[in-house]
Every structure is written in C-alpha cells, then in structure tokens.
C-alpha cells in the first residue's frame, strides 16, 4: 500500500513519513499541490494525506482533482486550524476523514488503516462487479444453480476445457458465454459451432479451414472456426454428434494446440479454450464405441451438469419475471405482472423444454395479454393440463424388453400401494382402481412377496 503525503511543513512531513514507514507502508512525499498531483499521476497511490493549506493551490481543489483522477482513492485531509468548516466541505467532496492539527500519532495510524481498508473493499467490489457482468443475463435463485455459478466463477479464469451437460433448453449456451465473459479471454472472440447442423463432410473444413484446391470448389484458402477463435473461446455445441474421424482431429487440437487445414501441409497453431456441450450421454457413447474415450477425458476436465428446470423450481418465479420484463418492454407493455394463479400453474408444470420453453410461454402470454395482469388462460394447453405424474423413463441404447419393463413398473406401484395400506390388499386394490381379485392375481403373477410392515392388519384381513 502506497501513501502520498502532500504537506508544505517539512517537520510535519518527516514526522508523518517516519511514522507511516514504521507501520510498513510505502510513502511518497510532496510539498506543493503541483508536486503532489504529479506524483499521484506517476505512481499507484492508495491513500493521500492532504494538507488543506498549501502554498500553490487550495487543498479542496486538489482533493477534487485527486478524486476525479481516481474515484476510489482514499483522501484524509489535515487541517491546521481545526477549521470544522473546511473539513466538512472536504468530507462532502469525498474525503474519507479529517485530522485536525496537532494530532496524536496513534490517531493518524488508525485513520490511515481504516481508510486503506475501505479502499481495498471498493477495489474488490469493482472487480466483483466487472466479473458479474458476464452473468448479467443469467437469472437464478436455487441452491443448485448457485453452486454451478460458484463453480463457473472459479473455473472461468483458467484455460481448462469445460464440458456442459444438461437437457435441451437448460442454458448451456448462455453459461458458455458467461464463462467466456468471466475469463481473461473476454476481449477475444466467442465462436459457436453447432456441430449437429453442419453436414458431416463439411465439418472438418468448417472447423479447421482448407487451402486453395483442397477439393473441387475450394477456389480460395479459407480459415476455419478454430483459427477465427484464436485468443478466445470456441463453443462446440452437441459434441456428441461429431463423427469419429473429426473427433481424432479435435483431440489433436486439444493436445497439441495445432492442426493442419484440409489439404494443407503446414500446421496452424492456435490458443483457444474449448467449451463443449451435449445433451447426450457421452459416457454411454464411449462404452458403445461411438465417442473416443481419450477425447472424452480431454474435454471433461471440468464438467458442469445443468439440472432440468423441474428440479430447481425455485428459479421459476425469478425467471418468469425476468422474461416478463424483457418481453413486456419489447412489446410496449412494461408493467405486466403474473396473477398468483398463473404463477401456481407455472410452478406445477414439469417443463420438458426447460428454460427455453418457459421463455416461449411467457413471450406468448405477453403478446396475447389484453390487460396488465397475466392469467393462466394465456398459457398454452399443455402447460395448463400437465400429465398428472410425469413418468421418469430412460431407454438404454441397447434397447429393453418392454413387457419386462412394464412388469417392473407395475410391481413397484403395487408394492408402494401395499406399503401405504399396511398390506391390506383390498384397500390397495381400491387405490389402484382394480378389483381385489385382479390385484391378488397380479401379486402372484409378479411374485410380490415383500411382507409389509402391517403384518397384523394383513392377517385380520384374511380372517374377515
Ligand atoms: N438461467 C437463465 N437465465 C435467463 N435465461 C436463461 C437461463 N437459462 C436459459 N435461459 C434462456 O433460455 C434459452 C435456452 O438457453 P440455451 O440456448 O443456453 O440452452 P441450451 O442448453 O443450449 O439448449 P439446447 O441444448 O437446446 O441447445 C435461451 O434463450 C437462454 O437465454
Ligand atoms: Mg444450445
């Protein structure tokens, strides 16, 4: 921490300088306003001790100038006449504190320490604000997302590759942009490659470019996206759709940071950070042999799994009002609100299309809304009548036996019903909407043996 003392009294100068040096601060001395302002411009100063009575200019003017040069600098004024008047004016102009002469050494040291603390805090706040700007388009409230954002904040400054996974519409691309913004590469390019929308035979030239005459139609040399992303970030969306030969080339760029354009002879070196995204199960693809294991591990240095919206419903109200505001402004309806019933509907829905679907639903409601309050009737039918219980299913890539799967599901439901009814089959049958005889037959067929907790209830059932 460096302190500048601007005071025209040599004795006082030396007393202050010695005192502060003893406390471990670097001290710069100036005896006139001109000298002081020059020193301030030439080196990074954290705190200024400023005498208000200077030979060449009024101290208040110097204070204003210091503040205009660096609004975060901490200025402590020293006033000879303990003139409260000028001290108050100085405080109003942004001085941190004032010390009337004569002063006690300890008082000076304490005030300086406090001033430097404030200066440090302001500095940190500014850095934080700037970093957050990369996240200003993201909205979240849930703990799950908070943890993801924390991870992003920590991972963004490095060069490590990042793999983003999550269902469609969970915000993978938005997050990739935020990571880029929060990284030292923010000034560099952010290039998005949607690998699934580029025809396979064009993917390599798209990524790595080609030289003139590389193939029919290659009339000129063309740079690929990796080269365009030099110094920045490349976002490889839907990485799971990249065919195996191109995967090999990708691996090389990651390992060697260089590649050879299609038809070329010379390697091109690039400095690119890779963020890949997928909603496919890459691990499964590795097991299947459709995705290279070595590439998977290279991409997967840091994995961020974006949870589906239905698993972080706390985010829904904040997201809804964010979109309401945005589309409201776009459509000249700036003061729209959601009715409590409308919000209930949004909270109850399971959002298979995640945040993107919510965004679309809100946009539609804003456009259709006749008044200032959005009611559920402005939502599309599927949102209003969700299936009572969404069924979680997954079909393994190597297929399944449907009959066996259905039996497993039936068995689980029957067991759960029996448990709920303390094993009383007649009541469980009622819960399931089947006849007791049917249930009994199913229990035998499916080999349900689990003795329920309410064994007594069951025997009394038998007796009755
Ligand atoms: N946390 C969020 N805050 C604000 N907007 C969000 C958030 N998450 C997603 N969005 C918005 O939802 C839409 C979908 O997000 P994005 O395109 O990033 O999803 P994705 O995971 O890449 O989807 P896909 O897999 O279908 O490509 C975008 O318009 C994005 O701005
Ligand atoms: Mg996307």
Short mmCIF file of C-alpha atoms in Angstrom, two decimals, residues 42 229 326 422:
data_model
loop_
_atom_site.label_atom_id
_atom_site.label_comp_id
_atom_site.label_asym_id
_atom_site.label_seq_id
_atom_site.Cartn_x
_atom_site.Cartn_y
_atom_site.Cartn_z
CA UNK A 42 3.14 8.81 -11.86
CA UNK A 229 -11.42 -18.31 -32.33
CA UNK A 326 -37.93 -8.31 -21.17
CA UNK A 422 -50.31 -51.62 5.59
#
